[in-house]
Coordinates of C-alpha atoms and ligand atoms in Angstrom, one line a residue:
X18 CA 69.2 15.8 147.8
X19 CA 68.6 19.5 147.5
X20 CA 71.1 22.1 148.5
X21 CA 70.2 25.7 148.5
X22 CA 73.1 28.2 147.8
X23 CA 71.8 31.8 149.2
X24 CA 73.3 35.2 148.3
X25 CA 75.7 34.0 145.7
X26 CA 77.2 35.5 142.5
X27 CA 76.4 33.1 139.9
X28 CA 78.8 33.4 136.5
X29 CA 76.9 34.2 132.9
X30 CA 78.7 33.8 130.1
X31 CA 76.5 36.4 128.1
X32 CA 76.1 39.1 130.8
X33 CA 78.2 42.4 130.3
X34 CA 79.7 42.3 134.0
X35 CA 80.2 38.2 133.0
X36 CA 77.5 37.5 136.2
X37 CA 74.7 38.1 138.1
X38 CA 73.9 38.4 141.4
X39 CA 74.3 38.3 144.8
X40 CA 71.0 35.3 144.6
X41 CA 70.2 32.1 145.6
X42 CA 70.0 29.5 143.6
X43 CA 68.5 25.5 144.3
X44 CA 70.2 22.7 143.0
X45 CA 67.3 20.2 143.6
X46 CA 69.0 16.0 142.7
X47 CA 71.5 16.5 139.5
X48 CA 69.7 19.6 138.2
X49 CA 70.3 23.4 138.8
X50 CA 66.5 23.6 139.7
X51 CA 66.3 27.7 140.4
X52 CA 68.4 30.9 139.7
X53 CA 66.6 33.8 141.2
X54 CA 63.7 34.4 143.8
X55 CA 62.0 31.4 143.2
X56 CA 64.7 29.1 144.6
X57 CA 64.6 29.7 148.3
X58 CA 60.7 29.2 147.6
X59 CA 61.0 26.2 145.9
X60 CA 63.8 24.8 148.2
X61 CA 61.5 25.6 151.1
X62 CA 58.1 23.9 149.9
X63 CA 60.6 21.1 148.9
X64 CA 61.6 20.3 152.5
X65 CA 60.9 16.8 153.9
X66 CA 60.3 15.7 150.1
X67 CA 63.5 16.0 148.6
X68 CA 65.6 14.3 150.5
X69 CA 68.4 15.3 152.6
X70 CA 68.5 19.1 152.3
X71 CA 71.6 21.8 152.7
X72 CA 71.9 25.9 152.3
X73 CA 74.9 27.5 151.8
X74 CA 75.1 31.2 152.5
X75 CA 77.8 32.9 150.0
X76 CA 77.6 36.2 152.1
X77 CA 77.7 38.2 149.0
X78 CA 81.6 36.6 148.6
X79 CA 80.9 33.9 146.6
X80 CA 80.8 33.2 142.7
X81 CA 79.7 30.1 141.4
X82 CA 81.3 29.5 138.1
X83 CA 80.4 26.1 135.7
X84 CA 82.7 23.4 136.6
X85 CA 85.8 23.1 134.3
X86 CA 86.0 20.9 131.9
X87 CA 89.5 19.2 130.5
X88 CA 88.7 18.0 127.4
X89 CA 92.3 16.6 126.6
X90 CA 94.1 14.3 128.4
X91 CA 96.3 11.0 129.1
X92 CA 95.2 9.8 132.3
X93 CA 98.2 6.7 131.8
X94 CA 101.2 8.9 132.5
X95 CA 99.0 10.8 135.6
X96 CA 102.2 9.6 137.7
X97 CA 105.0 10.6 135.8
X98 CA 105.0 14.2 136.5
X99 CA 107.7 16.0 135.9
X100 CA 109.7 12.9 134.7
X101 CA 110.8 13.7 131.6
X102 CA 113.5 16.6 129.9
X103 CA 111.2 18.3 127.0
X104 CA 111.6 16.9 123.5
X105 CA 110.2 17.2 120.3
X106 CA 106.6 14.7 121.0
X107 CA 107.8 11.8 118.5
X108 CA 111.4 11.6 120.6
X109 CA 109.1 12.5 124.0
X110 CA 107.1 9.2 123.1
X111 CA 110.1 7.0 123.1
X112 CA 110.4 7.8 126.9
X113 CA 106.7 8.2 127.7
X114 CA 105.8 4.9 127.4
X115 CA 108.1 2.6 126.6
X116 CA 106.7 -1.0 125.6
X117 CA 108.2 -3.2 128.5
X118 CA 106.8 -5.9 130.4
X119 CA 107.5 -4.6 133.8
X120 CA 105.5 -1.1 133.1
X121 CA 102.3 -3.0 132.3
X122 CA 100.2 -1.7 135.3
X123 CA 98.5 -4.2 137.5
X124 CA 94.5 -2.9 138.0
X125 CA 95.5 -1.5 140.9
X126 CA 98.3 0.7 140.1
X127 CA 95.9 2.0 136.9
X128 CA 92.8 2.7 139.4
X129 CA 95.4 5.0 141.5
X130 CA 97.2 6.8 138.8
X131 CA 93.5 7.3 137.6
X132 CA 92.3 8.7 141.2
X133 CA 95.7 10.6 141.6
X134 CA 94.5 13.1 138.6
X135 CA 91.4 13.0 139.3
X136 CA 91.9 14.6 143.0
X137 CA 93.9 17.3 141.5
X138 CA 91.5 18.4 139.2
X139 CA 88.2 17.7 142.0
X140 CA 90.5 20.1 144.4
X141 CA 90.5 22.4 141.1
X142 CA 87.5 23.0 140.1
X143 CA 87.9 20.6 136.9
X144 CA 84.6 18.6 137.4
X145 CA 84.4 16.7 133.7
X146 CA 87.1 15.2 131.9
X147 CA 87.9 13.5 128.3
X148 CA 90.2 10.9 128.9
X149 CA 91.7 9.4 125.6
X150 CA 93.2 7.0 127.8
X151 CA 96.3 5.1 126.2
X152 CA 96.5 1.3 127.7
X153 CA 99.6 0.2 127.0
X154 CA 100.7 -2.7 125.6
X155 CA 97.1 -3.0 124.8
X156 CA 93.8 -2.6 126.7
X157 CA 92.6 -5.6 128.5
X158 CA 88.7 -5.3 130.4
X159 CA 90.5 -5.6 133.7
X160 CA 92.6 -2.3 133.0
X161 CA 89.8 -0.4 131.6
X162 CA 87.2 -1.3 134.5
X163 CA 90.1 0.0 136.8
X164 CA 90.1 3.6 135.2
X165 CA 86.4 3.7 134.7
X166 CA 85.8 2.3 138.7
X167 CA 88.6 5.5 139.5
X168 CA 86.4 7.8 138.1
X169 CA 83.0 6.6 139.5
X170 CA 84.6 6.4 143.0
X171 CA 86.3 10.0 142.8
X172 CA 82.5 11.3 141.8
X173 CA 84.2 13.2 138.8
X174 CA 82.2 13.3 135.5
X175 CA 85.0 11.3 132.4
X176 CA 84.0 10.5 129.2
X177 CA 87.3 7.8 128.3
X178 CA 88.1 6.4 124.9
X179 CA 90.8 3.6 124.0
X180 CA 93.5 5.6 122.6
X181 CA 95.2 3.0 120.5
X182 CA 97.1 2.7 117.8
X183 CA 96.5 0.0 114.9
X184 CA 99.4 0.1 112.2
X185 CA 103.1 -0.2 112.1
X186 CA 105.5 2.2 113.5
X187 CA 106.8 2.5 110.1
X188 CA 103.2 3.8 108.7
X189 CA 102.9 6.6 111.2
X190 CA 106.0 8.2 110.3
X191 CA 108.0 9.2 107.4
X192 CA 109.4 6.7 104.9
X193 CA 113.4 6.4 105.9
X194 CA 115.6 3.8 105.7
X195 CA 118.2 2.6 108.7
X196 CA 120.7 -0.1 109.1
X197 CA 120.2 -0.5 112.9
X198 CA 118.3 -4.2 112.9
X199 CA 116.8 -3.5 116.1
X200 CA 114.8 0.0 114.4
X201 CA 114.3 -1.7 111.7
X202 CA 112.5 -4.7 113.7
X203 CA 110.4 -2.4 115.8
X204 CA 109.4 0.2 112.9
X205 CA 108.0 -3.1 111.0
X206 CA 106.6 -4.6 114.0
X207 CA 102.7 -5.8 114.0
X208 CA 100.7 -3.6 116.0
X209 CA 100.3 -5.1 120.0
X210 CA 96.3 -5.5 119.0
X211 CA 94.7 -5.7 116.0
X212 CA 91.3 -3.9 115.2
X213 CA 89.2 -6.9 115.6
X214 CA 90.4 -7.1 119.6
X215 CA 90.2 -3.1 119.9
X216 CA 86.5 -3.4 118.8
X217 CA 86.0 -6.0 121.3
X218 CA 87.7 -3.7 124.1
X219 CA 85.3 -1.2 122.8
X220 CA 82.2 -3.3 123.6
X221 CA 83.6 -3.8 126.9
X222 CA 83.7 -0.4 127.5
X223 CA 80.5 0.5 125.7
X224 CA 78.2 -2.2 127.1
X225 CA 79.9 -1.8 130.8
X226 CA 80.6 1.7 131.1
X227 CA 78.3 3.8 129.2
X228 CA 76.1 6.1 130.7
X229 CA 76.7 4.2 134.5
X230 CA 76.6 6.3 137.7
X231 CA 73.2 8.1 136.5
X232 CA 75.1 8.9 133.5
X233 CA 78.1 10.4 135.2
X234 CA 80.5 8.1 132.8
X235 CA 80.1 7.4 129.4
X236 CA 82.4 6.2 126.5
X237 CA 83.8 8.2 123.7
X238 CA 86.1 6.2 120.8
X239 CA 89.4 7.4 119.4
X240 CA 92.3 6.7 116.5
X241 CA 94.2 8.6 118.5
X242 CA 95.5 9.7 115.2
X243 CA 94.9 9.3 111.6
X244 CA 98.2 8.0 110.7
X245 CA 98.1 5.7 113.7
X246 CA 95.2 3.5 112.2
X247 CA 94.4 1.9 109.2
X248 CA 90.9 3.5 107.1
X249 CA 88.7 0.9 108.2
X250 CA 89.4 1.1 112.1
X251 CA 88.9 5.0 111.8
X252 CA 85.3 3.9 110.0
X253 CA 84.5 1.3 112.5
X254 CA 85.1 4.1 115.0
X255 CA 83.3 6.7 113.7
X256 CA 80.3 4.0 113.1
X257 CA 80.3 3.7 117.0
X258 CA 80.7 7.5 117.3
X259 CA 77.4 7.8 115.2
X260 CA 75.8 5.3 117.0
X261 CA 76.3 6.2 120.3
X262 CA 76.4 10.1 119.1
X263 CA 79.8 10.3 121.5
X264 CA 82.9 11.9 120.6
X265 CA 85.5 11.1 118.2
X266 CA 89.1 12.1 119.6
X267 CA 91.9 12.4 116.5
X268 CA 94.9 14.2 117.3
X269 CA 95.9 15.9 114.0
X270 CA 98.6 18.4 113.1
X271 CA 100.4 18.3 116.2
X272 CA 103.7 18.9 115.1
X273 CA 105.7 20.0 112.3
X274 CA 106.7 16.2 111.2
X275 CA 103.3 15.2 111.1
X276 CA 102.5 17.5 108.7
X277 CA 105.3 16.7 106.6
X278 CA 103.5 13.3 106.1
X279 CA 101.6 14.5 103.4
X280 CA 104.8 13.9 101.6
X281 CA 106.9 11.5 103.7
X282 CA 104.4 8.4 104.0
X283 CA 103.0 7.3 100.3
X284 CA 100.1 6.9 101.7
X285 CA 98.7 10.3 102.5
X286 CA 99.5 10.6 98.9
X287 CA 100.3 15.0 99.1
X288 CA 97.4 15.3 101.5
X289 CA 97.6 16.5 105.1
X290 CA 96.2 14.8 107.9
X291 CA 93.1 17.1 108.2
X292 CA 92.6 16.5 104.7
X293 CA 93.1 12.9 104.2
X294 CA 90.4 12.6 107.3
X295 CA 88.0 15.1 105.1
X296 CA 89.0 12.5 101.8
X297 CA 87.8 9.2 104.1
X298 CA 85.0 11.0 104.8
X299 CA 85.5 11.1 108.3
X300 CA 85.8 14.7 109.5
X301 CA 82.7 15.5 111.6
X302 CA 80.9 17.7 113.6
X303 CA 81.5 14.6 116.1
X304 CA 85.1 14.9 116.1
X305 CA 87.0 16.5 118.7
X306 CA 90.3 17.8 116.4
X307 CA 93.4 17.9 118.9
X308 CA 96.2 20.3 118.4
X309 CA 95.6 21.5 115.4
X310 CA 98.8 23.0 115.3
X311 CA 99.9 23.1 112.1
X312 CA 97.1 23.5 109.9
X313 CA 97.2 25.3 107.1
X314 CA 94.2 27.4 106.1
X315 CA 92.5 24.8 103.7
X316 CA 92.8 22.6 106.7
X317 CA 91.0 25.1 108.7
X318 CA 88.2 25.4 105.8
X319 CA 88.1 21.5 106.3
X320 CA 87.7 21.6 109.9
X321 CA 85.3 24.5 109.9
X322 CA 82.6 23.5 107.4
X323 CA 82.4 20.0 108.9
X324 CA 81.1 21.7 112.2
X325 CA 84.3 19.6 114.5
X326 CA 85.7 21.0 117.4
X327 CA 89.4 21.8 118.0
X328 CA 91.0 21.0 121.7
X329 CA 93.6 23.2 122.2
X330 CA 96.7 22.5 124.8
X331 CA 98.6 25.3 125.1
X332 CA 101.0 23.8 127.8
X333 CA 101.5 20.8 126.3
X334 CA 102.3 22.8 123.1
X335 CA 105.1 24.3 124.9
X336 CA 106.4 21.6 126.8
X337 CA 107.1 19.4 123.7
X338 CA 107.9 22.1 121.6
X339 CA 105.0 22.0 119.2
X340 CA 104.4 25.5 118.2
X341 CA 101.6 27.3 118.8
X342 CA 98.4 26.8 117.4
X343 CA 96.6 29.8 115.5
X344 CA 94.3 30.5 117.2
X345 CA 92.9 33.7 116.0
X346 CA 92.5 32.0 112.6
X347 CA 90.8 28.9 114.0
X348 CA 88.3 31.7 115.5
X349 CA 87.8 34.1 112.7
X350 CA 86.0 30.7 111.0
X351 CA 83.6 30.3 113.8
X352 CA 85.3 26.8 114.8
X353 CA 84.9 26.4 118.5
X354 CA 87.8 25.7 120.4
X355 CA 88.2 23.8 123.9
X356 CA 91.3 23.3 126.4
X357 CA 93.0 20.4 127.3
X358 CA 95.7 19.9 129.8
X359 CA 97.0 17.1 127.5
X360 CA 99.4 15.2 130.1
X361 CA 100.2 15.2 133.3
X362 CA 103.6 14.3 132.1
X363 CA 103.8 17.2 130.1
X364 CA 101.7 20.0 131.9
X365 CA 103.1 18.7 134.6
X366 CA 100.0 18.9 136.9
X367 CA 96.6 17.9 136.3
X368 CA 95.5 21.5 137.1
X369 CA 93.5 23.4 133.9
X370 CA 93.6 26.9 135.3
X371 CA 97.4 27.1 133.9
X372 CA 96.0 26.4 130.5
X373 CA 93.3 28.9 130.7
X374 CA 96.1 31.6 131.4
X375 CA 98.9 30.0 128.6
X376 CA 95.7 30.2 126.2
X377 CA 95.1 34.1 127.6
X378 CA 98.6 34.9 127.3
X379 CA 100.4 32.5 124.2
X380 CA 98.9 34.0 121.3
X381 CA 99.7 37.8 122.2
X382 CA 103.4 36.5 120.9
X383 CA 101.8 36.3 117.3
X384 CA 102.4 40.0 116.6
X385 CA 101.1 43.5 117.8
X386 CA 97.9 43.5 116.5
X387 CA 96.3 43.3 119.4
X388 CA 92.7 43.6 118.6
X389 CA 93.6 39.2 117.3
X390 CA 94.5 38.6 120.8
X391 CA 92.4 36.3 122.6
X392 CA 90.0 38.0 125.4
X393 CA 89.3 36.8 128.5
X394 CA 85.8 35.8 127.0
X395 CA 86.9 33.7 123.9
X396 CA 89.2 32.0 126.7
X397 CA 86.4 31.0 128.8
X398 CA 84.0 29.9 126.5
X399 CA 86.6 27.7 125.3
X400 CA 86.6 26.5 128.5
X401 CA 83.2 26.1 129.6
X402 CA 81.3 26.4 126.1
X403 CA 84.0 24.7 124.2
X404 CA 84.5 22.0 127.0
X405 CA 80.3 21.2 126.5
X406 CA 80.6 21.0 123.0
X407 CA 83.4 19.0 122.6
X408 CA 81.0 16.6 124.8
X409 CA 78.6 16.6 122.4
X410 CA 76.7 18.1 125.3
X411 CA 75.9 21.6 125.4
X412 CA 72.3 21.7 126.1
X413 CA 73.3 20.5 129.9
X414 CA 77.1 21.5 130.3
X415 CA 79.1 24.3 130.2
X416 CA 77.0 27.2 131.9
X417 CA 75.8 27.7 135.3
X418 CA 72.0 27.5 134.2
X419 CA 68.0 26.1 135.5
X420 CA 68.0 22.5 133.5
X421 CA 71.4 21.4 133.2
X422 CA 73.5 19.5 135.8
X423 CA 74.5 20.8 138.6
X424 CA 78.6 20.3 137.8
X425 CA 79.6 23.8 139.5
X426 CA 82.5 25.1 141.7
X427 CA 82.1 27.4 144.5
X428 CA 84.7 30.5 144.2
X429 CA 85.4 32.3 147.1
X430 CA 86.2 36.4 146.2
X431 CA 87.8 37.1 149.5
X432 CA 90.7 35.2 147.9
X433 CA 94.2 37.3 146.8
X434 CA 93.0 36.3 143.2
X435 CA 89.8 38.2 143.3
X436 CA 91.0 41.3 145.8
X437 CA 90.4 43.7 144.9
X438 CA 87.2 43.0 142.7
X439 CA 88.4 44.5 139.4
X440 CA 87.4 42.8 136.0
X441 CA 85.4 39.2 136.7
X442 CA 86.6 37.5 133.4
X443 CA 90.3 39.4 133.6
X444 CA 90.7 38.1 137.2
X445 CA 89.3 34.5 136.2
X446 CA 92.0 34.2 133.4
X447 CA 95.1 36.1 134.6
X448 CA 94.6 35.4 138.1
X449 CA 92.8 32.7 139.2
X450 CA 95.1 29.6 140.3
X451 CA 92.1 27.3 141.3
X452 CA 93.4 28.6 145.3
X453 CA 90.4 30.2 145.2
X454 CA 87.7 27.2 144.7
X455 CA 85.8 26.3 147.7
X456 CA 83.7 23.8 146.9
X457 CA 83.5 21.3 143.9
X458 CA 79.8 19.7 143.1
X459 CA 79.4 17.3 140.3
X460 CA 76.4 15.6 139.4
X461 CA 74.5 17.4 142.3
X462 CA 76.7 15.8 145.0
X463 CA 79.5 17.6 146.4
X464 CA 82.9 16.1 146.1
X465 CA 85.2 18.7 147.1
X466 CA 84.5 21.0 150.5
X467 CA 86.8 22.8 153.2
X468 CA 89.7 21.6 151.4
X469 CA 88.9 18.4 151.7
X470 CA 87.9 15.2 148.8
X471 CA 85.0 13.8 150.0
X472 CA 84.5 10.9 148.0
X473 CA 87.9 9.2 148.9
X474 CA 90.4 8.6 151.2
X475 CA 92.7 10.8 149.8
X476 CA 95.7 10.9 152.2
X477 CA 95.7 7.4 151.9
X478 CA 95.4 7.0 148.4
X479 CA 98.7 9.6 148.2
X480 CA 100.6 7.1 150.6
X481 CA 99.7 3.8 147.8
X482 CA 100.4 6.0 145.3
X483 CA 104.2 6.9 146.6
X484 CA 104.9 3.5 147.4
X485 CA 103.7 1.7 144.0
X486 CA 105.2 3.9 141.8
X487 CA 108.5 4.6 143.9
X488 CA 109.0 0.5 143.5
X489 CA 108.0 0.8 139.7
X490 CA 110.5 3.9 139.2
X491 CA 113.6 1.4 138.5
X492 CA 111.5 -0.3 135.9
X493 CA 110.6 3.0 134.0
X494 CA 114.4 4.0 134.5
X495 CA 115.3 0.7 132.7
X496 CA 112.8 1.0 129.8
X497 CA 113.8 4.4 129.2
X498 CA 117.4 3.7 129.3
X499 CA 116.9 0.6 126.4
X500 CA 114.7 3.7 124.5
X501 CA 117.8 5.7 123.8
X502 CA 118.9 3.0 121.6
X503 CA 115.8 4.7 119.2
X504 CA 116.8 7.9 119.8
X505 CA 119.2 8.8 116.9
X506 CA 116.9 7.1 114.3
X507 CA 113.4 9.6 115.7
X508 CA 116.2 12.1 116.2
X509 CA 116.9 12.2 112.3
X510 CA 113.2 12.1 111.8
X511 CA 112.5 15.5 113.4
X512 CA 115.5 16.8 112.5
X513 CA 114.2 16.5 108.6
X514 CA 111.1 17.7 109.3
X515 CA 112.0 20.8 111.1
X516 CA 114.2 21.8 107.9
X517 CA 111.3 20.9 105.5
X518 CA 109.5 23.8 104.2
X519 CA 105.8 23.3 104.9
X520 CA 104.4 26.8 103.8
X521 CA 104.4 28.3 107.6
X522 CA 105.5 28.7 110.6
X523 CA 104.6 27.7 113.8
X524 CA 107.4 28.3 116.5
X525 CA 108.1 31.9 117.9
X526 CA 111.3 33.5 118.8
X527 CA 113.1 31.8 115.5
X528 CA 114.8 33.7 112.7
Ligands
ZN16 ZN1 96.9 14.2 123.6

């Protein structure tokens, strides 16, 4: 397949005006082939050979921009939008995913909570996501093949991990007592799977999964935290991350109780999170560093001399009142920085263009310096830069550029974001809403045109979706009903923590 696009503005990162143009430029199979005058040349001596062949005239009113990339998020609680008051993340948990029986998701219902994300972010723009993909109880092969066959069937680009954890209750949190017999019992609780069985998932996944659809999906591993696994899993992972030179996703630092830890759970023995990982010898250029919240500046040190890459999720900062991550000190160390939507529970949608303005507009709050406010630019390399590295991938990713895959979106400027024309990279952060995007190519193959998925069904993937999880609703109502019982024990939890004097800050708007 070749498709031509002919007078088009085509974004660049490292051009003044932020992009060149109006040109053409030949996306010949999965490669941007051409930028410049040699495209329509090489589309035309290209014709009969190629395959099936298309142009598409931007009439001077297009931009073609890299496609997104969300390198955080939960695809298990895609349907539970909206669902949930906002709470502090360890009380938000308790309601998120409560361990019943009736929530474990047949394949099915897991392949369209998959697909119903996935749409979103096609229709978006978003054309590669990270999905540290939490199968609860546990994940089984038929659950995982369900997301992984989601995102081959929506044409999206995923790199998915088992986010799972692997210890006690009682050893991710902080060391308290309580009378109530039924805490007690589920703090001391074994893990639903062992490491052993994880591993096993893991090869499922690996051996499956891994580089299928031409390389479209591939496997990344996570601990989803460090205090949510035991030393060895975390080793094992990072083995497999080595291996298979894919991501490592560790959320760290998220919130002001987990960096109490350091001196609430023995075993981080005075250490923080970040540098408990550093200790184990497992903080890596391979590591994708979520949150980051409440790092302190030897943690920042930590993170930035072991070359790892922090995902930041401004929305989902907000929603579960995290704080906000510092940002201008995680740049001023040359650590680069992606954005994640986190949740579609806690976004609440699936599209990444609200993060890119939160991470525009959160950090102005952190005084009037304003020189230390993010730019438009820093914001979209996170994006786009940030989003490839995070991949381990950005010598193909992230730019709009003659070698690497054709993942791009189609922006049209006659849209109320872009009119008038003013300030390319202003307009994209501030203004764009992802109304704007046209078209939506991944891999070469267009999966998103005239407002329409091309790859699915969609309408009638909405309808399934509407009925399963309307007749599941009474089940989640249920479970999150019995989760109250919890709540004053992970109530008094945060409650300490947010008294604890941890050396800084992180909220705004408090005395
Ligand atoms: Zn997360």
């Amino acid at each position: 397949m070749s498709v031509l696009f002919t007078d088009v503005f085509v974004y660049d990162g490292d051009h003044p005006a932020g992009m060149v143009g109006p040109t053409d430029l030949l996306v010949l199979g999965n490669r941007v082939a051409s930028i410049g005058a040699d495209a329509r040349r090489l589309f035309d001596e290209g014709l009969g050979q190629d395959g099936p062949h298309r142009v598409i005239d931007g009439r001077a009113q297009k931009l073609i921009v890299p496609g997104l990339v969300n390198a955080h998020f939960h695809s298990p609680a895609n349907h539970l939008k909206g669902s949930l008051r906002s709470l502090p993340l360890e009380m938000f948990m308790l309601f998120e995913s409560p361990s019943d029986e009736q929530l474990v998701p047949t394949p099915r219902e897991a392949y369209v909570r998959t697909m119903l994300a996935a749409l979103e972010m096609l229709r978006t723009g978003v054309t590669t996501v990270q999905d540290d993909a939490f199968l609860m109880p546990f994940p089984t092969s038929e659950i995982i093949d369900a997301v992984m066959q989601a995102y081959a069937d929506s044409g999206m680009r995923a790199s998915v991990a088992l986010d799972q954890p692997e210890v006690r209750e009682a050893d991710k949190l902080p060391l308290s007592q309580t009378a109530d017999p039924h805490v007690r019992a589920a703090l001391s609780a074994s893990p639903p799977m062992g490491a052993a069985a994880l591993l096993d998932m893991y090869d499922h996944l690996i051996s499956r999964w891994h580089g299928s659809e031409g390389g479209r999906l591939t496997a990344a591993v996570s601990v989803s935290a460090p205090q949510r696994v035991s030393p060895e899993y975390f080793a094992a992972l990072d083995d497999l991350s080595r291996v298979y030179r894919i991501p490592l996703f560790a959320h760290m630092l998220e919130t002001k109780l987990q960096r109490t830890l350091a001196t609430t759970q023995p075993r981080f023995a005075g250490r923080s999170l970040v540098e408990y990982t550093a200790d184990l010898g497992l903080l890596s250029e391979r590591m994708n560093v979520i949150h980051a919240v409440w790092v302190d500046d030897h943690d920042l040190d930590l993170i930035a001399s072991s070359g790892a890459i922090v995902a930041h999720n401004p929305v989902s900062n907000l929603r579960l009142g995290s704080g906000v991550a510092p940002f201008r000190k995680l740049k001023d160390r040359g650590i680069t920085t992606c954005l994640g939507i986190d949740e579609a529970i806690c976004d609440d949608s699936c599209n990444l263009w609200g993060v890119v303005k939160m991470a525009g507009l959160i950090h102005n709050v952190s005084g009037l310096e304003s020189d230390e406010w993010p730019s438009p630019h820093e914001v979209l390399d996170s994006l786009w830069v940030g989003g490839a590295a995070a991949l381990l991938r950005s010598d193909e990713l992230g730019a709009v550029r003659e070698g690497f895959l054709a993942d791009l979106v189609v922006l049209d400027l006659h849209s109320r974001a872009f009119t008038p024309f003013n300030d390319l990279r202003g307009q994209l952060v501030y203004c764009e809403s992802g109304n704007s995007v046209e078209l939506t190519m991944v891999d070469g193959r267009i999966v998103f045109e005239d407002g329409a998925i091309s790859t699915v069904d969609e309408s009638a993937l909405l309808d399934e979706a509407r009925d399963l999880f309307a007749r599941k609703r009474p089940a989640v109502e249920r479970a999150r009903h019995d989760a109250e019982a919890f709540l004053p024990h992970y109530k008094g939890l945060v409650h300490d923590a947010a008294l604890a004097d941890v050396g800084m800050n992180r909220w705004v708007g408090s005395a």
